[in-house]
mmCIF file of C-alpha atoms (C1' of nucleotides) and ligand atoms in Angstrom:
data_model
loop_
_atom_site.group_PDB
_atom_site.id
_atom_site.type_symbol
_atom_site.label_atom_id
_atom_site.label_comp_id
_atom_site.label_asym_id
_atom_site.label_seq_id
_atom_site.Cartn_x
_atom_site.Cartn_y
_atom_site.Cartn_z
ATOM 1 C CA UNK A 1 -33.621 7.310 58.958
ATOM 2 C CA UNK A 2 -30.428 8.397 57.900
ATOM 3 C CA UNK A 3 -27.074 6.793 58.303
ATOM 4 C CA UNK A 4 -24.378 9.118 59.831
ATOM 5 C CA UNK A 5 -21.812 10.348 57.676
ATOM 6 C CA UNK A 6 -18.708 9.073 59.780
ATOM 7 C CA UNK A 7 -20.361 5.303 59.205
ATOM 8 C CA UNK A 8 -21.329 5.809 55.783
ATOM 9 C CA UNK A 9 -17.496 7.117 55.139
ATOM 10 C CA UNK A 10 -16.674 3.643 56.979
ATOM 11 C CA UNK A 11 -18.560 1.380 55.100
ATOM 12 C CA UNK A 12 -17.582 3.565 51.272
ATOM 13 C CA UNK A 13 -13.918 1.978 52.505
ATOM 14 C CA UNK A 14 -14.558 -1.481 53.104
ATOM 15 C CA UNK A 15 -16.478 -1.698 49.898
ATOM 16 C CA UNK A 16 -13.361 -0.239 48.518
ATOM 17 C CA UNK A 17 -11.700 -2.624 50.298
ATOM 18 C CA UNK A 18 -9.189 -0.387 51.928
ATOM 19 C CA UNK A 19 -8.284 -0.733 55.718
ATOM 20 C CA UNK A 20 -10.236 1.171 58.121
ATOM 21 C CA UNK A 21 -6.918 1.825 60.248
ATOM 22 C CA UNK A 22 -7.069 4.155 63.301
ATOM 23 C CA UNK A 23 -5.201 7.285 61.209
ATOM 24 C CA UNK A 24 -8.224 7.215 59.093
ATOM 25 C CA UNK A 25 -10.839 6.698 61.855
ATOM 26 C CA UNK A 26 -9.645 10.210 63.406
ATOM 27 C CA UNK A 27 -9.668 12.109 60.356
ATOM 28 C CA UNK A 28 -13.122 10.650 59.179
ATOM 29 C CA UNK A 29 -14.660 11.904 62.913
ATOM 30 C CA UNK A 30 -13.738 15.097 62.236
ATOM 31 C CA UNK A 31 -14.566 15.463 58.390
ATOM 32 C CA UNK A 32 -18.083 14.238 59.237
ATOM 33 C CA UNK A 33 -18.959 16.177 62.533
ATOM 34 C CA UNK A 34 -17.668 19.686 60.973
ATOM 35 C CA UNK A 35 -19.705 22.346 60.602
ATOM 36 C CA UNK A 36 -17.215 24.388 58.021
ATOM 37 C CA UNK A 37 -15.275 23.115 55.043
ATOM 38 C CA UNK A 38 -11.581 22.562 56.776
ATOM 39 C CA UNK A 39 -8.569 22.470 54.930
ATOM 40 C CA UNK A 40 -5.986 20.063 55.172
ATOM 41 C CA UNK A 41 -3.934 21.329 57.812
ATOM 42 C CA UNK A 42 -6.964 21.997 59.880
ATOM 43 C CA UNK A 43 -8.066 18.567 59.509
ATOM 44 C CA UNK A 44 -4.553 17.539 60.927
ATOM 45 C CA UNK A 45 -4.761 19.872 63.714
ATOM 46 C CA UNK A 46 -8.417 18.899 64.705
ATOM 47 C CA UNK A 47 -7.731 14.775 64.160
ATOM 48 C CA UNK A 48 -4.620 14.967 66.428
ATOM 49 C CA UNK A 49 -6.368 15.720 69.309
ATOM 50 C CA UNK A 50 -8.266 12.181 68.876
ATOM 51 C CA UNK A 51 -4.737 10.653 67.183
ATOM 52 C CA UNK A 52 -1.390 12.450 68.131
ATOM 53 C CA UNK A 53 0.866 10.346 65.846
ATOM 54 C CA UNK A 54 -0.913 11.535 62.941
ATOM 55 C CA UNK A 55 1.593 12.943 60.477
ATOM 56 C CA UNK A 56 -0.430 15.637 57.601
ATOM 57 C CA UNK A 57 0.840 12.964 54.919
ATOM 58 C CA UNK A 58 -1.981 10.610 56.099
ATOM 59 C CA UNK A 59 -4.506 13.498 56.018
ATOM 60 C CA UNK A 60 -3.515 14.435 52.395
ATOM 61 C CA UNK A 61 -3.753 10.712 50.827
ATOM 62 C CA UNK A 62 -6.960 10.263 53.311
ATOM 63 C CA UNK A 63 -8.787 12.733 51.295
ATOM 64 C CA UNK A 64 -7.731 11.941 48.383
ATOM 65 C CA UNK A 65 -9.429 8.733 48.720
ATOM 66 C CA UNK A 66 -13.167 10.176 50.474
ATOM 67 C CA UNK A 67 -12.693 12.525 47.519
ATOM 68 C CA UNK A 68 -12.406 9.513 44.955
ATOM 69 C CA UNK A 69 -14.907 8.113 46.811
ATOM 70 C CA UNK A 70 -17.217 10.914 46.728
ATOM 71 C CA UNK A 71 -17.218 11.135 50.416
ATOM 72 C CA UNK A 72 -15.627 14.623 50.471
ATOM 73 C CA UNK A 73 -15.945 16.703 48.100
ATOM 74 C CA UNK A 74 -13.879 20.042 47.731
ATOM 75 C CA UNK A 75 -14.810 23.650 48.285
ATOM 76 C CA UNK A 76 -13.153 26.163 46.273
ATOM 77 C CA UNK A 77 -12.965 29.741 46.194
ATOM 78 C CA UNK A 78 -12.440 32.719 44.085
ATOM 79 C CA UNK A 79 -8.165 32.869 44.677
ATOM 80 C CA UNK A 80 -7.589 29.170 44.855
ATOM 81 C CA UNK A 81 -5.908 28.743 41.457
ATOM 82 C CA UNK A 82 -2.715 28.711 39.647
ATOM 83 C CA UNK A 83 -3.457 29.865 36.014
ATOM 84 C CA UNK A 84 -4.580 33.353 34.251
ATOM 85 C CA UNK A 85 -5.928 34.931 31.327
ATOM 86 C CA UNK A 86 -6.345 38.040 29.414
ATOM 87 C CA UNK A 87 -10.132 38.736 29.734
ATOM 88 C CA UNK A 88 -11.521 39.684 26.882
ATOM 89 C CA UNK A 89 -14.764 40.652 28.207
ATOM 90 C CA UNK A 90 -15.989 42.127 31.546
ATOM 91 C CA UNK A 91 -17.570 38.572 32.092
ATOM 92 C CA UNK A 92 -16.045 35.148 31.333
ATOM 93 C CA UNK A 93 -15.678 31.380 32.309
ATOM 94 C CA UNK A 94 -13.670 28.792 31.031
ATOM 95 C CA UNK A 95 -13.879 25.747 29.683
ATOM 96 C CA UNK A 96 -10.987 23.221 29.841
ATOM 97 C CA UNK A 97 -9.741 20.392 28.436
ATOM 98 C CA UNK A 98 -8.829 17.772 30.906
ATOM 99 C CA UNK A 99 -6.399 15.781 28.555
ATOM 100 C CA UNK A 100 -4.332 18.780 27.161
ATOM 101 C CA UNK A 101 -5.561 22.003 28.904
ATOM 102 C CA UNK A 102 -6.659 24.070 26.054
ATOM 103 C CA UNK A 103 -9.595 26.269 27.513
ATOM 104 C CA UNK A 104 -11.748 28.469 25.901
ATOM 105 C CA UNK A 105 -13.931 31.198 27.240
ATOM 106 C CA UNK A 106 -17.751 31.856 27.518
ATOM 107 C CA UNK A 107 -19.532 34.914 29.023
ATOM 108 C CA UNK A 108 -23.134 33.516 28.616
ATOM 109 C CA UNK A 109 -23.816 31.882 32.129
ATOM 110 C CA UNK A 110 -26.738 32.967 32.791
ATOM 111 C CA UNK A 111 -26.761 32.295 36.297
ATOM 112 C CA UNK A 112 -29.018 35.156 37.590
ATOM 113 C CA UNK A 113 -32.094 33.036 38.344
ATOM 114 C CA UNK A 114 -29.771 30.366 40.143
ATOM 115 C CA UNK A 115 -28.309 33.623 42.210
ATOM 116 C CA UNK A 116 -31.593 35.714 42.759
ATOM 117 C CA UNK A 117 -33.410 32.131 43.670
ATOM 118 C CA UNK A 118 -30.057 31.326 46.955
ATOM 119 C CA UNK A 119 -30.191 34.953 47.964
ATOM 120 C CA UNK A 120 -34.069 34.784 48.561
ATOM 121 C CA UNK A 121 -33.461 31.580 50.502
ATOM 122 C CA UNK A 122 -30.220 32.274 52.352
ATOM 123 C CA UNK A 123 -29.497 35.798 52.867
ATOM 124 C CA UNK A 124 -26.862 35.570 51.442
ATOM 125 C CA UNK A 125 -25.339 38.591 49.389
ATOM 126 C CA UNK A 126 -24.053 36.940 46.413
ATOM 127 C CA UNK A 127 -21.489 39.401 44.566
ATOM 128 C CA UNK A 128 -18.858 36.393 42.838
ATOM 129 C CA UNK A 129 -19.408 32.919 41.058
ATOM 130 C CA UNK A 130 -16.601 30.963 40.012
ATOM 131 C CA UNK A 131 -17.809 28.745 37.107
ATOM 132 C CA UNK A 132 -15.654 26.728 35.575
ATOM 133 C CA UNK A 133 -16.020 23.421 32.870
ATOM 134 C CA UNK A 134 -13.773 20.542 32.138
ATOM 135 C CA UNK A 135 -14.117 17.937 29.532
ATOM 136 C CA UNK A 136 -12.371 16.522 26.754
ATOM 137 C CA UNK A 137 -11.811 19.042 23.760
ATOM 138 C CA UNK A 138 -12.899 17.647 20.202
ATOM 139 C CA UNK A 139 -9.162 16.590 19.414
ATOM 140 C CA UNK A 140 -8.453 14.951 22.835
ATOM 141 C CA UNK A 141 -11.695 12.984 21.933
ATOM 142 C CA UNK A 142 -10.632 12.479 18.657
ATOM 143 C CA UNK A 143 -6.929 11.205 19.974
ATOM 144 C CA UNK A 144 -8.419 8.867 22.298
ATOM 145 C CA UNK A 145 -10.819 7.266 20.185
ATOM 146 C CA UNK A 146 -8.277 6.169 17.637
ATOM 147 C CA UNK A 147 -5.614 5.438 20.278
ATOM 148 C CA UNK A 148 -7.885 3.246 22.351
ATOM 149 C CA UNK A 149 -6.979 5.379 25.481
ATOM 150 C CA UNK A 150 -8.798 6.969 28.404
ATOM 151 C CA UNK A 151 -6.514 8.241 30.393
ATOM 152 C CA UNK A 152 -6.179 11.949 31.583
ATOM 153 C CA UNK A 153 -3.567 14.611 31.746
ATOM 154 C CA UNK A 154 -0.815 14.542 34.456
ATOM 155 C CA UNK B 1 -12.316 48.637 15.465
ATOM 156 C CA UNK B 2 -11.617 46.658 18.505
ATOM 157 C CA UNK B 3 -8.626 48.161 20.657
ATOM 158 C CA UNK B 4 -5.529 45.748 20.616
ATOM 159 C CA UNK B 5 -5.683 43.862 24.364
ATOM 160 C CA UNK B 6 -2.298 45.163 25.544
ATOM 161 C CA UNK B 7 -3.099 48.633 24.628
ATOM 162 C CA UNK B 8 -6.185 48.568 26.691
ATOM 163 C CA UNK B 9 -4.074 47.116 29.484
ATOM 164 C CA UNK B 10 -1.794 50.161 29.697
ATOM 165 C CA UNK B 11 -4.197 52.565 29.241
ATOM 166 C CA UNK B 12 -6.065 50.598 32.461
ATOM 167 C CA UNK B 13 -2.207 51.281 34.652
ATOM 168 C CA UNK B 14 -2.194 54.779 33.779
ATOM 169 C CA UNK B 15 -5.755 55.428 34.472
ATOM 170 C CA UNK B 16 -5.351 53.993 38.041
ATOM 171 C CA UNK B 17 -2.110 55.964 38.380
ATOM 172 C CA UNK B 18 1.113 53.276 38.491
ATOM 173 C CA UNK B 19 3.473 52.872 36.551
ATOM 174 C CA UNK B 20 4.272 51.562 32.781
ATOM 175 C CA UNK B 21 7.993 50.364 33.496
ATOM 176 C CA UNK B 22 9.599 47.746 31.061
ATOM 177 C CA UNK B 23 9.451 44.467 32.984
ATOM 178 C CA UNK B 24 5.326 45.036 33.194
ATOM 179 C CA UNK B 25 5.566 45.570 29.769
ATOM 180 C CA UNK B 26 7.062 42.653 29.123
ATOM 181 C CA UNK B 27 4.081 40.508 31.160
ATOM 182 C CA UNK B 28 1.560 42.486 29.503
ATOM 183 C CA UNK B 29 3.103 42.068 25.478
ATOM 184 C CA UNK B 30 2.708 38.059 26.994
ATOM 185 C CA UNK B 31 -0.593 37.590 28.341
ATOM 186 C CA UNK B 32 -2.003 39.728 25.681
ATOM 187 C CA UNK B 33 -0.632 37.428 22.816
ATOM 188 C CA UNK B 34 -1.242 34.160 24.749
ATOM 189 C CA UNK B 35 -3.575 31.965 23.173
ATOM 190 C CA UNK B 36 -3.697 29.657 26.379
ATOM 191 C CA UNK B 37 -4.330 30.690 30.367
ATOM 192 C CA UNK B 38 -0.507 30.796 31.764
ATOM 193 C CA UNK B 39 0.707 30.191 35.101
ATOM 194 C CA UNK B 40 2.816 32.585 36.853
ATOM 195 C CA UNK B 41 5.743 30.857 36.326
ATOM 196 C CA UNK B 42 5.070 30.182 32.657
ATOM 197 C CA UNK B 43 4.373 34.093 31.568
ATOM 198 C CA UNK B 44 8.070 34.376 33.722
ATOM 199 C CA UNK B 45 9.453 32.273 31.632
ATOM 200 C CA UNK B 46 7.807 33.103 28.364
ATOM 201 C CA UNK B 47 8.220 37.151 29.483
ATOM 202 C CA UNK B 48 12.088 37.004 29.720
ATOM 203 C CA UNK B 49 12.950 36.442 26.430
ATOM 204 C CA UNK B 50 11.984 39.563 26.366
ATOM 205 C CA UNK B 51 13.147 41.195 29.455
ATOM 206 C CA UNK B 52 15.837 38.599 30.513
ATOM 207 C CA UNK B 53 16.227 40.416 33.767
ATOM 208 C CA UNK B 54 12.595 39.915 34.583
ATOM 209 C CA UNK B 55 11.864 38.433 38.009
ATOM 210 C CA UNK B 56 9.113 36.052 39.232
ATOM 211 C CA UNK B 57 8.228 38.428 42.369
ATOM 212 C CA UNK B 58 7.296 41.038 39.716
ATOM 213 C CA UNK B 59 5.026 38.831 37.876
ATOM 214 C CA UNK B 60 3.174 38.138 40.759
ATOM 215 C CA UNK B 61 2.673 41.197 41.530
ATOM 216 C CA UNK B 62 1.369 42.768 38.017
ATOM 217 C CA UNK B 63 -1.069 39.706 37.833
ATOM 218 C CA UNK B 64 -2.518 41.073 41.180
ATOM 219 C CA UNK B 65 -2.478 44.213 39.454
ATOM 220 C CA UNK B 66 -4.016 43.388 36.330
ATOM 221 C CA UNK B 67 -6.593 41.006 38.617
ATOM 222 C CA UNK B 68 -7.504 43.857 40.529
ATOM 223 C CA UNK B 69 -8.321 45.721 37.568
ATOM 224 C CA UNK B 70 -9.925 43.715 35.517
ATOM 225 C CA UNK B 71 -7.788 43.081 32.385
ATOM 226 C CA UNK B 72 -6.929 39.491 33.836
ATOM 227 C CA UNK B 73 -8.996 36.509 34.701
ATOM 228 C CA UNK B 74 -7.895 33.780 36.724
ATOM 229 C CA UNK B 75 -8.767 30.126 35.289
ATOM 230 C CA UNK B 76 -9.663 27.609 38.018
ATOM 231 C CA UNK B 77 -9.063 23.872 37.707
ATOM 232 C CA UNK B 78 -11.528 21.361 39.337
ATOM 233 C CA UNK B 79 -8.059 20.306 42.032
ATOM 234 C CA UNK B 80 -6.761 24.193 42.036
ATOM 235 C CA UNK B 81 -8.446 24.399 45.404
ATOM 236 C CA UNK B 82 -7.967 23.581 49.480
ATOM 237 C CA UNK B 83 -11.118 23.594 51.384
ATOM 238 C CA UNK B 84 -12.760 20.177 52.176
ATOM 239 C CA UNK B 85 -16.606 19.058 52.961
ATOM 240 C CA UNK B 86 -18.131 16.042 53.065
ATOM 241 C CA UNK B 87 -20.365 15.558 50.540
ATOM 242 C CA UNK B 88 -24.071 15.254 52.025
ATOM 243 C CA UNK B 89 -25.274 14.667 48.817
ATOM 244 C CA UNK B 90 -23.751 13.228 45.332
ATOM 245 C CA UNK B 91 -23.693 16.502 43.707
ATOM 246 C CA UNK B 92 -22.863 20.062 45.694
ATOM 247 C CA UNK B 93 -21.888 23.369 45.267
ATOM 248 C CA UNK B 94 -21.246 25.917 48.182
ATOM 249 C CA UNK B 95 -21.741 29.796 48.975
ATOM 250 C CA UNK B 96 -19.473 30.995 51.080
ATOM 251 C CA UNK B 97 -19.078 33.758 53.109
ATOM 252 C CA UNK B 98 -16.105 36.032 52.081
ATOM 253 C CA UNK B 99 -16.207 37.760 55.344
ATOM 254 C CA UNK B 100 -16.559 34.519 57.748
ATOM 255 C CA UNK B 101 -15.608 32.046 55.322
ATOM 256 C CA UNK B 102 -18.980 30.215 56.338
ATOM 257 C CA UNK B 103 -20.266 27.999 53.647
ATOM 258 C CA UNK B 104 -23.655 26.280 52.682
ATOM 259 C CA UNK B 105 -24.572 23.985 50.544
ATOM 260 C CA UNK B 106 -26.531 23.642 47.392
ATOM 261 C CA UNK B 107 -27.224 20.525 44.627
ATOM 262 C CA UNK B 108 -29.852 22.542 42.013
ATOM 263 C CA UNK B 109 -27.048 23.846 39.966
ATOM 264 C CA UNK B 110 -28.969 23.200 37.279
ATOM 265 C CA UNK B 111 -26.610 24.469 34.564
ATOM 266 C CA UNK B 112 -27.541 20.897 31.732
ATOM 267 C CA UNK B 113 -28.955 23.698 29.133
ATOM 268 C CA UNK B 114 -25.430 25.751 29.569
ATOM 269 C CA UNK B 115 -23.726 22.558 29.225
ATOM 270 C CA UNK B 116 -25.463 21.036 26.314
ATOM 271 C CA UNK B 117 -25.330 24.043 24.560
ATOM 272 C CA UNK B 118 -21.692 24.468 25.338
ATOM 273 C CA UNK B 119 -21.261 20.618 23.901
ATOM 274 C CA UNK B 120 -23.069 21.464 20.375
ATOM 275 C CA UNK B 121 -21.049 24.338 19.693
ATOM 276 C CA UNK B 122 -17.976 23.356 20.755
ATOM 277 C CA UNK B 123 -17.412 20.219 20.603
ATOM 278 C CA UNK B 124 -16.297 19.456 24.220
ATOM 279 C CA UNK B 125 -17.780 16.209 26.063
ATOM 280 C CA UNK B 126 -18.040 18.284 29.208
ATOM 281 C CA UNK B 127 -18.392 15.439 32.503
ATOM 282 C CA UNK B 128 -17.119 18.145 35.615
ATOM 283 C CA UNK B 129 -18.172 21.410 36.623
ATOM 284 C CA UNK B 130 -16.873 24.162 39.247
ATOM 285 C CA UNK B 131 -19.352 25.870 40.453
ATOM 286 C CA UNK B 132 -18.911 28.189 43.227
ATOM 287 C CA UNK B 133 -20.441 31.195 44.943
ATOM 288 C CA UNK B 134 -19.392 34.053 46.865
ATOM 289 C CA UNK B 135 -21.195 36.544 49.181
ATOM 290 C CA UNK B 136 -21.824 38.183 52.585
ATOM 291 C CA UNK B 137 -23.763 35.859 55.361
ATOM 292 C CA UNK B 138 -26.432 37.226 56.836
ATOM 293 C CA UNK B 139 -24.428 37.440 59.817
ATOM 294 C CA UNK B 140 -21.875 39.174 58.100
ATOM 295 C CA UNK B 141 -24.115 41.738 56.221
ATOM 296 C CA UNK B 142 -25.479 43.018 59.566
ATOM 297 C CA UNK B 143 -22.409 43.424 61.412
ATOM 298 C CA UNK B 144 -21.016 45.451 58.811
ATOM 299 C CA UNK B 145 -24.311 47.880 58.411
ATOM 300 C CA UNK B 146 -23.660 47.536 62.511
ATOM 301 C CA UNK B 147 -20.164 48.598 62.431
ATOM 302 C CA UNK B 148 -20.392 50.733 58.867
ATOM 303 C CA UNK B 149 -17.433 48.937 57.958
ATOM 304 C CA UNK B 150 -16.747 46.614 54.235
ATOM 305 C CA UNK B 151 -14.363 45.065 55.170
ATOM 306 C CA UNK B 152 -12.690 41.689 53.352
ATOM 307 C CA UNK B 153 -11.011 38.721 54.836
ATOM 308 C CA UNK B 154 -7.822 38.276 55.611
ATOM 309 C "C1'" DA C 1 17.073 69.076 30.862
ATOM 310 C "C1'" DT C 2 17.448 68.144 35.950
ATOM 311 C "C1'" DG C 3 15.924 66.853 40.197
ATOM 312 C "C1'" DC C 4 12.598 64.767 43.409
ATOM 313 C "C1'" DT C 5 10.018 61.180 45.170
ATOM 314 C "C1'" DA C 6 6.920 57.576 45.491
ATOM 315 C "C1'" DA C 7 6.402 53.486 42.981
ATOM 316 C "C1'" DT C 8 8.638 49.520 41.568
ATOM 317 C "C1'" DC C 9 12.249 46.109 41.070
ATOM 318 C "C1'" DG C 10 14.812 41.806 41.935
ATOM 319 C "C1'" DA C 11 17.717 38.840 44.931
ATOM 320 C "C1'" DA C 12 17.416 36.352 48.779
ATOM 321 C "C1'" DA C 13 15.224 34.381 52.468
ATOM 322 C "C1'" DA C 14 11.126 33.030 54.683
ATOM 323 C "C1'" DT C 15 6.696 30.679 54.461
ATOM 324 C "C1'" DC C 16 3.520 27.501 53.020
ATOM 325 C "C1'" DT C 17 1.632 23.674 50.713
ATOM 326 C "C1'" DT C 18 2.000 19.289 48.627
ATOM 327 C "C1'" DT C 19 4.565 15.197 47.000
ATOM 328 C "C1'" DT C 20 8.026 11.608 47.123
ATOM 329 C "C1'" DT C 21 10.841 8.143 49.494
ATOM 330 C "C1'" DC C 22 11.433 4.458 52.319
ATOM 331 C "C1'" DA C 23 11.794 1.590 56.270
ATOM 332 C "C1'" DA C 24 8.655 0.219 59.978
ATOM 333 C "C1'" DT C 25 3.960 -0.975 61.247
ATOM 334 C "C1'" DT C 26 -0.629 -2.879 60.933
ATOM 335 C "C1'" DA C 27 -5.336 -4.423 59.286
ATOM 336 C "C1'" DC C 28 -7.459 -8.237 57.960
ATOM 337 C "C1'" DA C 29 -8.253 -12.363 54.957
ATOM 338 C "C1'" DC C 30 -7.051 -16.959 55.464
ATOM 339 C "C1'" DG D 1 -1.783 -17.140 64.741
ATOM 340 C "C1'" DT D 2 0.436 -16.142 60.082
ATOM 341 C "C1'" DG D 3 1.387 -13.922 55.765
ATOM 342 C "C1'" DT D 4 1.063 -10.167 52.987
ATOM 343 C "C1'" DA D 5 -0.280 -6.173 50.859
ATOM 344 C "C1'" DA D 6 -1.877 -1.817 52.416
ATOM 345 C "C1'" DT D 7 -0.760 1.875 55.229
ATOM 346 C "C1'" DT D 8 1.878 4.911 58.089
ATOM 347 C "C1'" DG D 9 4.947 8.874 59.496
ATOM 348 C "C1'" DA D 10 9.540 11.077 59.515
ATOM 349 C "C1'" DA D 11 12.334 13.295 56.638
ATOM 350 C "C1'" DA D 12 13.548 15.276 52.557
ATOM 351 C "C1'" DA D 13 12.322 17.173 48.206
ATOM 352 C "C1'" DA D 14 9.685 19.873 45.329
ATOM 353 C "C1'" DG D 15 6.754 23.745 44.363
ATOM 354 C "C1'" DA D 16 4.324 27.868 45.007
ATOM 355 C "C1'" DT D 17 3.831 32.271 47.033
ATOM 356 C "C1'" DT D 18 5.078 36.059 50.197
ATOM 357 C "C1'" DT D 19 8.090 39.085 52.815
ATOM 358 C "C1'" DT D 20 12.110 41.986 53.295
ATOM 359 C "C1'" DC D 21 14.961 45.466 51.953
ATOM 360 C "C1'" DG D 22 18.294 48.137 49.610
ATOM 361 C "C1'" DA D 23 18.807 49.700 44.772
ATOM 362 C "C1'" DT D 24 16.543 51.495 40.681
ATOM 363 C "C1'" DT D 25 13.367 54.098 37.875
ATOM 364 C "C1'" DA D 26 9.042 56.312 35.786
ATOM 365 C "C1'" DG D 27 6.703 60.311 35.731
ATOM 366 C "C1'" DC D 28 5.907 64.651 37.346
ATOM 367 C "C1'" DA D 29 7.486 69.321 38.923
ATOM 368 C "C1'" DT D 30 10.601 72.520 38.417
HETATM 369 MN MN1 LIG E 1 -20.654 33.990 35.186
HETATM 370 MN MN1 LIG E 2 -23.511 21.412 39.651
HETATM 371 ZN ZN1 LIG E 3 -7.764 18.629 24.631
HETATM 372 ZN ZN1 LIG E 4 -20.095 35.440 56.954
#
DNA sequence: ATGCTAATCGAAAATCTTTTTCAATTACAC
DNA sequence: GTGTAATTGAAAAAGATTTTCGATTAGCAT
């Protein structure tokens, strides 16, 4: 009933109409038969063994296209991230602006029932949540509205 | 009545023993005043006007430091990461194992209340969300009651 | 005050990760 | 087949973070 992954990937890129060249075809095999989330690097290592000319660059700009795409979608954890701080309570997530980076911080996330609910059903012992919110803050919106524009930061 | 951030900072390096030497107080006088999250290389550069000597290594280090203990939070971005998975779904989230690094998916986030109420008071058109989780697999939990060990990764 | 010592520092180099450049190659619409 | 724009990979550049190691220093014990 269902379509596999590697051929839905496929078919996401023709719509797109981008080439489905043989670089790609190695890197989509192994995105959509892996078990784990795999970083770049192991993606390269793993597609080579299909496609020995494949140089990481490929891999990098691959994903950033399933990603567009939606057909990846990235896994982050707790120390993957570049920016910090001064918490002012125990508890706190952030909420960023995606035009000009001002964030502001909220402790409420009342996530409990979310947590207690995946522990029942995986086992898992949950002890860390990153939660984090991006959008555009009032004066972005503001800014963009009487500019015409749409475009984000970067 | 509430206890001025940077104070609260110091009087979290002495508890735990290290020391208060100039260059930390330097980063702390920063991230205490900051009205934004900083990078690491930003609170460097912001930090030496104070302490011109300062050097990047050492900001690294007290931002482990001040992670550790709690008087810093780390802000993540929605591209601040370097895991891949494809998607199976449209929306995901994952739990992964901090032990194995093994990771399962989830879609019933179910965080719209958060959001909207996040949107009414402050303003922000929020359209992206973070949302990860971290625990001990199954697997994990009972090798380490196995083994009596708590270990982390890496 | 003075000395002791473990903690801490910073420069430099090593490691990694990611991006940019650019000339050569290739998928694929016609 | 041919033409052309998309794509590729090597190499270099750019960035971020960690490791090394000898010099310095905070804080405690005389
Ligand atoms: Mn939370
Ligand atoms: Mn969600
Ligand atoms: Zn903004
Ligand atoms: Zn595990």
């Amino acid at each position: 009933m269902t379509m596999p992954v590697s051929t839905e990937m496929r078919d996401g890129l023709r719509e797109h109409r981008r080439k489905l060249t043989r670089p790609r075809q190695a890197i989509l095999d192994i995105i959509a038969s892996a078990a784990h989330h795999l970083t770049p690097a192991e993606i390269h290592k793993l597609a080579r063994k299909k496609y020995p000319h494949l140089g990481l660059v490929t891999v990098y700009r691959t994903l950033d296209l399933l990603t567009e795409f939606g057909y990846v979608q990235r896994v982050h954890f707790a120390d993957g991230c570049h920016s910090y701080a001064a918490s002012a309570q125990e508890h706190a997530h952030h909420l960023v602006c995606s035009s000009c980076g001002k964030a502001q911080a909220f402790a409420d996330c009342d996530l409990e029932p979310l947590i207690a609910s995946l522990q029942r059903k995986t086992g898992y012992e949950i002890n860390l949540h990153v939660l984090e919110l991006m959008g555009k803050c009032p004066d972005c919106s503001t800014r963009a509205v009487a500019l015409g524009k749409n475009g984000k930061r970067k």
